[in-house]
Coordinates of N, CA and C and ligand atoms in Angstrom, one line a residue:
M1 N 0.8 -1.2 0.0 CA 0.0 0.0 0.0 C 0.9 1.3 0.0
K2 N 0.5 2.3 -0.8 CA 1.2 3.5 -0.9 C 1.0 4.4 0.4
T3 N 2.1 4.9 0.9 CA 1.9 5.8 2.1 C 1.4 7.2 1.6
N4 N 0.5 7.7 2.4 CA 0.1 9.1 2.1 C 1.1 10.0 2.5
E5 N 1.5 11.0 1.7 CA 2.5 12.0 2.1 C 1.8 13.3 2.4
I6 N 0.6 13.4 2.0 CA -0.2 14.7 2.3 C -1.4 14.4 3.2
S7 N -1.5 15.1 4.2 CA -2.6 15.0 5.1 C -3.4 16.3 5.1
I8 N -4.7 16.1 5.0 CA -5.6 17.3 5.0 C -6.4 17.2 6.3
V9 N -6.4 18.3 7.1 CA -7.3 18.3 8.3 C -8.1 19.6 8.2
M10 N -9.3 19.4 8.8 CA -10.2 20.6 8.9 C -10.9 20.7 10.2
G11 N -11.1 21.9 10.7 CA -11.7 22.1 12.0 C -13.1 21.6 12.2
S12 N -13.8 21.5 11.1 CA -15.2 21.1 11.2 C -15.7 20.5 9.9
D13 N -16.7 19.7 9.9 CA -17.2 19.2 8.6 C -17.8 20.3 7.8
S14 N -18.1 21.5 8.5 CA -18.7 22.6 7.7 C -17.6 23.2 6.8
D15 N -16.3 22.8 7.0 CA -15.2 23.3 6.1 C -15.1 22.5 4.8
L16 N -15.7 21.3 4.8 CA -15.5 20.4 3.7 C -16.0 20.9 2.3
P17 N -17.1 21.7 2.2 CA -17.4 22.2 0.9 C -16.3 23.1 0.3
I18 N -15.5 23.7 1.1 CA -14.4 24.5 0.6 C -13.2 23.6 0.4
I19 N -12.9 22.8 1.4 CA -11.6 22.0 1.3 C -11.7 20.9 0.2
Q20 N -12.9 20.6 -0.3 CA -13.0 19.6 -1.4 C -12.1 20.1 -2.6
E21 N -11.9 21.4 -2.7 CA -11.1 21.9 -3.8 C -9.6 21.4 -3.7
T22 N -9.1 21.3 -2.4 CA -7.8 20.8 -2.2 C -7.8 19.3 -2.6
I23 N -8.8 18.6 -2.2 CA -8.9 17.2 -2.5 C -8.9 16.9 -4.0
K24 N -9.7 17.7 -4.7 CA -9.9 17.5 -6.1 C -8.6 17.8 -6.8
T25 N -7.8 18.8 -6.3 CA -6.6 19.1 -6.9 C -5.5 18.0 -6.8
L26 N -5.5 17.4 -5.6 CA -4.6 16.3 -5.4 C -5.0 15.1 -6.3
E27 N -6.3 14.9 -6.4 CA -6.8 13.8 -7.3 C -6.4 14.0 -8.7
E28 N -6.5 15.3 -9.1 CA -6.1 15.6 -10.5 C -4.7 15.3 -10.8
F29 N -3.8 15.3 -9.8 CA -2.4 15.0 -9.9 C -2.1 13.6 -9.5
D30 N -3.1 12.8 -9.3 CA -3.0 11.4 -8.8 C -2.1 11.2 -7.6
I31 N -2.4 12.1 -6.6 CA -1.6 12.1 -5.4 C -2.5 11.5 -4.3
S32 N -2.0 10.5 -3.6 CA -2.9 9.9 -2.5 C -2.8 10.8 -1.3
Y33 N -3.8 10.8 -0.5 CA -3.9 11.7 0.7 C -4.8 11.1 1.7
E34 N -4.7 11.6 2.9 CA -5.7 11.3 3.9 C -6.4 12.5 4.3
V35 N -7.6 12.4 4.8 CA -8.4 13.6 5.2 C -9.1 13.3 6.5
S36 N -9.1 14.3 7.4 CA -9.8 14.1 8.7 C -10.3 15.4 9.3
I37 N -11.1 15.3 10.3 CA -11.6 16.4 11.0 C -11.0 16.4 12.4
L38 N -10.4 17.6 12.7 CA -9.7 17.7 14.0 C -9.9 19.2 14.4
S39 N -10.1 19.4 15.7 CA -10.3 20.8 16.1 C -9.3 21.2 17.2
A40 N -8.7 22.3 17.0 CA -7.7 22.8 18.0 C -8.4 23.1 19.4
H41 N -9.7 23.4 19.3 CA -10.5 23.8 20.5 C -11.4 22.7 21.0
R42 N -12.0 21.9 20.1 CA -13.0 20.9 20.5 C -12.4 19.6 20.6
S43 N -11.3 19.3 20.0 CA -10.6 18.0 20.2 C -9.1 18.3 20.3
P44 N -8.7 19.1 21.3 CA -7.3 19.5 21.4 C -6.3 18.4 21.6
E45 N -6.6 17.3 22.4 CA -5.7 16.2 22.6 C -5.5 15.5 21.3
E46 N -6.6 15.2 20.6 CA -6.5 14.4 19.3 C -5.7 15.2 18.3
A47 N -5.9 16.6 18.3 CA -5.2 17.4 17.3 C -3.7 17.3 17.6
A48 N -3.3 17.5 18.8 CA -1.9 17.4 19.2 C -1.3 16.0 18.9
H49 N -2.0 15.0 19.3 CA -1.5 13.6 19.0 C -1.3 13.4 17.5
F50 N -2.3 13.8 16.7 CA -2.2 13.7 15.3 C -0.9 14.3 14.8
A51 N -0.7 15.6 15.2 CA 0.5 16.4 14.7 C 1.8 15.7 15.2
K52 N 1.8 15.2 16.4 CA 3.1 14.6 16.9 C 3.4 13.3 16.2
K53 N 2.4 12.6 15.7 CA 2.6 11.2 15.1 C 2.8 11.3 13.6
A54 N 2.4 12.5 13.0 CA 2.3 12.6 11.5 C 3.7 12.2 10.8
L55 N 4.8 12.8 11.4 CA 6.1 12.5 10.7 C 6.4 11.0 10.7
S56 N 6.2 10.4 11.8 CA 6.6 8.9 11.8 C 5.6 8.1 10.9
R57 N 4.5 8.6 10.5 CA 3.6 7.9 9.6 C 3.9 8.2 8.1
G58 N 5.0 9.1 7.9 CA 5.4 9.4 6.5 C 4.8 10.6 5.9
I59 N 4.0 11.4 6.7 CA 3.4 12.6 6.2 C 4.5 13.7 6.0
K60 N 4.5 14.3 4.8 CA 5.5 15.3 4.5 C 4.9 16.8 4.5
V61 N 3.6 16.9 4.2 CA 3.0 18.2 4.2 C 1.6 18.0 4.8
I62 N 1.2 19.0 5.7 CA -0.2 19.0 6.2 C -0.9 20.3 5.8
V63 N -2.1 20.1 5.2 CA -2.9 21.2 4.9 C -4.0 21.3 6.0
A64 N -4.1 22.4 6.7 CA -5.0 22.6 7.8 C -5.9 23.8 7.5
A65 N -7.2 23.5 7.5 CA -8.2 24.5 7.2 C -9.1 24.7 8.5
A66 N -9.3 26.0 8.8 CA -10.2 26.3 9.9 C -10.7 27.8 9.7
G67 N -11.8 28.0 10.4 CA -12.4 29.3 10.3 C -12.6 30.0 11.7
G68 N -12.7 31.3 11.7 CA -12.9 32.0 13.0 C -11.6 32.1 13.7
A69 N -11.7 31.8 15.0 CA -10.4 31.8 15.8 C -9.7 30.5 15.4
A70 N -9.0 30.6 14.2 CA -8.5 29.4 13.5 C -7.1 29.0 14.0
H71 N -7.1 28.3 15.0 CA -5.8 27.9 15.6 C -5.2 26.6 15.2
L72 N -6.0 25.8 14.4 CA -5.6 24.5 14.1 C -4.3 24.4 13.4
A73 N -4.1 25.2 12.3 CA -2.8 25.1 11.6 C -1.6 25.4 12.5
G74 N -1.8 26.4 13.3 CA -0.7 26.8 14.2 C -0.4 25.8 15.2
V75 N -1.4 25.2 15.8 CA -1.2 24.1 16.8 C -0.5 22.9 16.2
I76 N -0.9 22.6 15.0 CA -0.3 21.5 14.3 C 1.2 21.8 14.0
A77 N 1.4 23.0 13.5 CA 2.8 23.4 13.1 C 3.7 23.4 14.4
S78 N 3.1 23.6 15.6 CA 4.0 23.6 16.8 C 4.5 22.2 17.1
H79 N 3.8 21.2 16.6 CA 4.2 19.8 16.9 C 4.8 19.1 15.7
F80 N 4.7 19.7 14.5 CA 5.1 19.0 13.2 C 6.3 19.7 12.6
P81 N 7.4 19.0 12.3 CA 8.6 19.8 11.8 C 8.6 20.1 10.3
L82 N 7.7 19.6 9.5 CA 7.7 19.8 8.1 C 6.6 20.8 7.7
P83 N 6.4 21.2 6.4 CA 5.5 22.3 6.1 C 4.0 22.1 6.5
V84 N 3.5 23.1 7.0 CA 2.0 23.2 7.3 C 1.4 24.3 6.4
I85 N 0.4 24.0 5.7 CA -0.2 25.0 4.9 C -1.6 25.3 5.5
G86 N -1.8 26.6 5.8 CA -3.1 27.0 6.5 C -4.1 27.5 5.4
V87 N -5.3 27.1 5.6 CA -6.4 27.6 4.7 C -7.4 28.3 5.6
P88 N -7.5 29.7 5.5 CA -8.5 30.4 6.3 C -9.8 30.3 5.6
I89 N -10.8 29.8 6.4 CA -12.1 29.6 5.9 C -13.0 30.9 6.1
K90 N -13.7 31.3 5.0 CA -14.5 32.5 5.1 C -15.6 32.3 6.1
T91 N -15.8 33.3 7.0 CA -16.8 33.2 8.0 C -18.0 34.2 7.7
S92 N -19.1 33.9 8.3 CA -20.3 34.8 8.0 C -20.2 36.1 8.8
T93 N -19.5 36.1 9.9 CA -19.4 37.3 10.8 C -18.4 38.3 10.3
L94 N -17.2 37.8 10.0 CA -16.1 38.7 9.7 C -15.4 38.4 8.3
N95 N -16.2 37.6 7.5 CA -15.8 37.3 6.1 C -14.4 36.6 6.0
G96 N -14.0 36.0 7.1 CA -12.8 35.2 7.0 C -11.5 35.9 7.3
V97 N -11.7 37.3 7.5 CA -10.5 38.0 7.9 C -10.0 37.5 9.3
D98 N -10.9 37.2 10.1 CA -10.6 36.6 11.4 C -9.8 35.3 11.2
S99 N -10.2 34.4 10.3 CA -9.5 33.2 10.1 C -8.1 33.5 9.5
L100 N -8.0 34.4 8.5 CA -6.8 34.7 7.9 C -5.8 35.2 8.9
Y101 N -6.2 36.2 9.7 CA -5.2 36.8 10.7 C -4.8 35.7 11.8
S102 N -5.8 34.9 12.1 CA -5.4 33.8 13.1 C -4.4 32.9 12.6
I103 N -4.5 32.6 11.3 CA -3.5 31.6 10.7 C -2.2 32.2 10.3
V104 N -2.3 33.4 9.8 CA -1.1 34.0 9.2 C -0.1 34.6 10.2
Q105 N -0.6 35.1 11.3 CA 0.2 35.8 12.2 C 0.9 34.9 13.3
M106 N 1.6 34.0 12.8 CA 2.3 33.1 13.7 C 3.6 33.7 14.3
P107 N 4.0 33.3 15.5 CA 5.2 33.9 16.0 C 6.4 33.4 15.3
P108 N 7.5 34.2 15.4 CA 8.8 33.7 14.7 C 9.2 32.3 15.3
G109 N 9.5 31.4 14.4 CA 9.9 30.1 14.9 C 8.9 29.0 14.5
V110 N 7.7 29.4 14.3 CA 6.6 28.4 14.0 C 5.8 28.9 12.7
P111 N 6.4 28.7 11.5 CA 5.7 29.2 10.3 C 4.6 28.4 9.9
V112 N 3.6 29.0 9.4 CA 2.5 28.4 8.6 C 2.4 29.1 7.3
A113 N 2.5 28.3 6.2 CA 2.3 28.9 4.9 C 0.9 29.1 4.6
T114 N 0.4 30.4 4.7 CA -1.0 30.7 4.6 C -1.4 31.1 3.2
V115 N -2.5 30.4 2.7 CA -3.0 30.8 1.4 C -4.2 31.8 1.7
G116 N -4.8 32.3 0.6 CA -5.9 33.2 0.7 C -7.1 32.6 1.4
I117 N -8.1 33.5 1.7 CA -9.3 33.1 2.3 C -10.1 32.1 1.3
N118 N -10.4 31.0 1.8 CA -11.0 29.9 1.0 C -10.2 29.4 -0.2
A119 N -8.9 29.7 -0.2 CA -8.1 29.3 -1.4 C -7.6 27.9 -1.3
A120 N -8.6 27.0 -1.2 CA -8.3 25.6 -1.0 C -7.5 24.9 -2.2
K121 N -7.8 25.4 -3.3 CA -7.1 24.9 -4.5 C -5.6 25.2 -4.5
N122 N -5.3 26.4 -4.1 CA -3.9 26.8 -4.0 C -3.2 26.0 -2.9
A123 N -3.9 25.7 -1.9 CA -3.3 24.9 -0.8 C -2.9 23.5 -1.4
G124 N -3.7 23.0 -2.2 CA -3.4 21.7 -2.9 C -2.2 21.8 -3.8
L125 N -2.2 22.9 -4.6 CA -1.1 23.1 -5.5 C 0.2 23.3 -4.8
L126 N 0.1 24.1 -3.7 CA 1.3 24.4 -2.9 C 1.9 23.1 -2.3
A127 N 1.0 22.2 -1.8 CA 1.4 21.0 -1.2 C 2.1 20.1 -2.3
I128 N 1.5 20.1 -3.5 CA 2.1 19.3 -4.6 C 3.5 19.9 -5.0
E129 N 3.6 21.2 -5.0 CA 4.9 21.9 -5.3 C 6.0 21.5 -4.3
I130 N 5.6 21.4 -3.1 CA 6.5 21.0 -2.0 C 7.0 19.6 -2.3
L131 N 6.1 18.7 -2.6 CA 6.5 17.3 -2.9 C 7.3 17.2 -4.1
A132 N 7.1 18.1 -5.1 CA 7.8 18.1 -6.4 C 9.2 18.5 -6.3
V133 N 9.6 19.1 -5.2 CA 11.0 19.5 -5.0 C 11.9 18.3 -5.2
E134 N 11.4 17.1 -4.7 CA 12.2 15.9 -4.8 C 11.6 14.9 -5.8
N135 N 10.8 15.4 -6.7 CA 10.0 14.4 -7.6 C 9.9 15.0 -9.0
K136 N 10.8 14.5 -9.9 CA 10.9 15.0 -11.3 C 9.5 14.9 -12.0
K137 N 8.9 13.7 -11.9 CA 7.6 13.5 -12.6 C 6.6 14.6 -12.2
L138 N 6.5 14.9 -10.9 CA 5.6 15.9 -10.4 C 5.9 17.3 -11.0
Q139 N 7.3 17.5 -11.1 CA 7.7 18.8 -11.6 C 7.2 18.9 -13.0
E140 N 7.3 17.8 -13.8 CA 6.8 17.9 -15.2 C 5.3 18.1 -15.3
K141 N 4.6 17.4 -14.4 CA 3.1 17.6 -14.4 C 2.7 19.0 -14.0
L142 N 3.4 19.6 -13.0 CA 3.2 21.0 -12.6 C 3.5 22.0 -13.8
G143 N 4.5 21.7 -14.5 CA 4.9 22.5 -15.6 C 3.8 22.5 -16.7
E144 N 3.3 21.3 -16.9 CA 2.2 21.1 -17.9 C 1.0 21.9 -17.5
Y145 N 0.7 21.8 -16.2 CA -0.5 22.5 -15.6 C -0.4 24.0 -15.8
K146 N 0.8 24.5 -15.6 CA 1.0 26.0 -15.8 C 1.0 26.4 -17.2
R147 N 1.5 25.5 -18.1 CA 1.4 25.8 -19.6 C 0.0 25.9 -20.0
K148 N -0.8 25.0 -19.5 CA -2.3 25.0 -19.9 C -2.9 26.3 -19.5
Q149 N -2.6 26.7 -18.2 CA -3.2 28.0 -17.8 C -2.8 29.1 -18.6
N150 N -1.5 29.1 -19.0 CA -1.0 30.1 -19.9 C -1.7 30.2 -21.2
E151 N -1.9 29.0 -21.8 CA -2.7 28.9 -23.1 C -4.1 29.5 -22.9
T152 N -4.7 29.2 -21.8 CA -6.1 29.6 -21.6 C -6.2 31.2 -21.6
V153 N -5.2 31.8 -21.0 CA -5.2 33.3 -20.9 C -5.0 33.9 -22.3
I154 N -4.0 33.3 -23.0 CA -3.7 33.8 -24.4 C -4.9 33.6 -25.3
T155 N -5.6 32.5 -25.2 CA -6.8 32.2 -26.1 C -7.8 33.3 -25.7
K156 N -8.0 33.5 -24.5 CA -9.1 34.5 -24.1 C -8.7 35.9 -24.6
S157 N -7.5 36.3 -24.5 CA -7.0 37.6 -25.0 C -7.2 37.7 -26.5
I158 N -6.9 36.7 -27.2 CA -7.1 36.8 -28.7 C -8.6 36.9 -29.0
K159 N -9.4 36.2 -28.3 CA -10.9 36.2 -28.5 C -11.4 37.6 -28.2
L160 N -10.9 38.2 -27.1 CA -11.4 39.6 -26.7 C -11.0 40.6 -27.7
Q161 N -9.8 40.5 -28.3 CA -9.3 41.4 -29.3 C -10.2 41.2 -30.6
K162 N -10.5 40.0 -30.9 CA -11.3 39.7 -32.1 C -12.7 40.2 -32.0
L163 N -13.4 39.9 -30.9 CA -14.8 40.2 -30.7 C -15.0 41.7 -30.2
G164 N -14.1 42.3 -29.5 CA -14.3 43.6 -28.9 C -15.0 43.3 -27.5
Y165 N -14.9 44.3 -26.7 CA -15.3 44.1 -25.3 C -16.8 43.9 -25.1
K166 N -17.6 44.6 -25.9 CA -19.0 44.5 -25.7 C -19.6 43.0 -26.0
K167 N -19.1 42.5 -27.2 CA -19.6 41.1 -27.5 C -19.0 40.1 -26.5
Y168 N -17.8 40.4 -26.1 CA -17.2 39.4 -25.2 C -18.0 39.4 -23.9
L169 N -18.3 40.6 -23.4 CA -19.1 40.7 -22.2 C -20.5 40.0 -22.3
Q170 N -21.1 40.2 -23.5 CA -22.4 39.5 -23.7 C -22.2 38.0 -23.6
L171 N -21.1 37.5 -24.2 CA -20.9 36.0 -24.1 C -20.7 35.6 -22.6
L172 N -19.9 36.5 -21.9 CA -19.7 36.2 -20.5 C -21.0 36.1 -19.7
N173 N -21.8 37.1 -20.0 CA -23.1 37.2 -19.2 C -24.1 36.1 -19.6
N174 N -23.9 35.5 -20.8 CA -24.8 34.4 -21.2 C -24.4 33.1 -20.7
K175 N -23.2 33.0 -20.1 CA -22.7 31.7 -19.6 C -23.5 31.1 -18.5
Ligands
RP5_201 C1 -13.8 26.2 13.2 O1 -15.0 26.8 13.5 C2 -14.1 25.3 12.0 O2 -12.9 25.2 11.2 C3 -15.2 26.0 11.3 O3 -14.7 26.7 10.2 C4 -15.8 26.9 12.3 C5 -17.2 26.6 12.6 O4 -17.4 25.3 12.9 P1 -18.8 24.6 13.1 O5 -19.5 25.4 14.2 O6 -19.5 24.8 11.7 O7 -18.6 23.2 13.4 O8 -13.3 25.5 14.2

């Protein structure tokens, strides 16, 4: 059985609709992963235990998503010596700025690589890029992924110049 090198954790199942984008991105790159729910506040013992054991289980990168007083990524980073990527979840009260600040403002010595609010896809890509440092095949796949994005932008630009902005907008609005 292949060992999972990426672990995804979220503070609550209510984060899953957002974090599914991380999962989909890993699946797009054929990367195996594990996913679980752990809370820094509601299941603190389990969260610390998970983080302490992750390295010995072969985990190389942890993606941790949480919203509000979002301490999960930071708590995990305090016990895990490899990269932790934090995903701030958008909240209804403060629009996720609370989550962002809670995750990004770590004290010196305990970094958390923080992506944008709800930027779960980028968390997946960043995790893959970290694995790719030692994996040529993944480097090639990432290169191909970025080439495709590049082509998409160029194709859109040519279309915009050909149609003019009004027709382009009409097409956008009819989508
Ligand atoms: C955080 O509190 C979770 O990560 C979630 O984003 C937020 C709300 O959790 P629920 O009340 O929906 O379980 O710990």
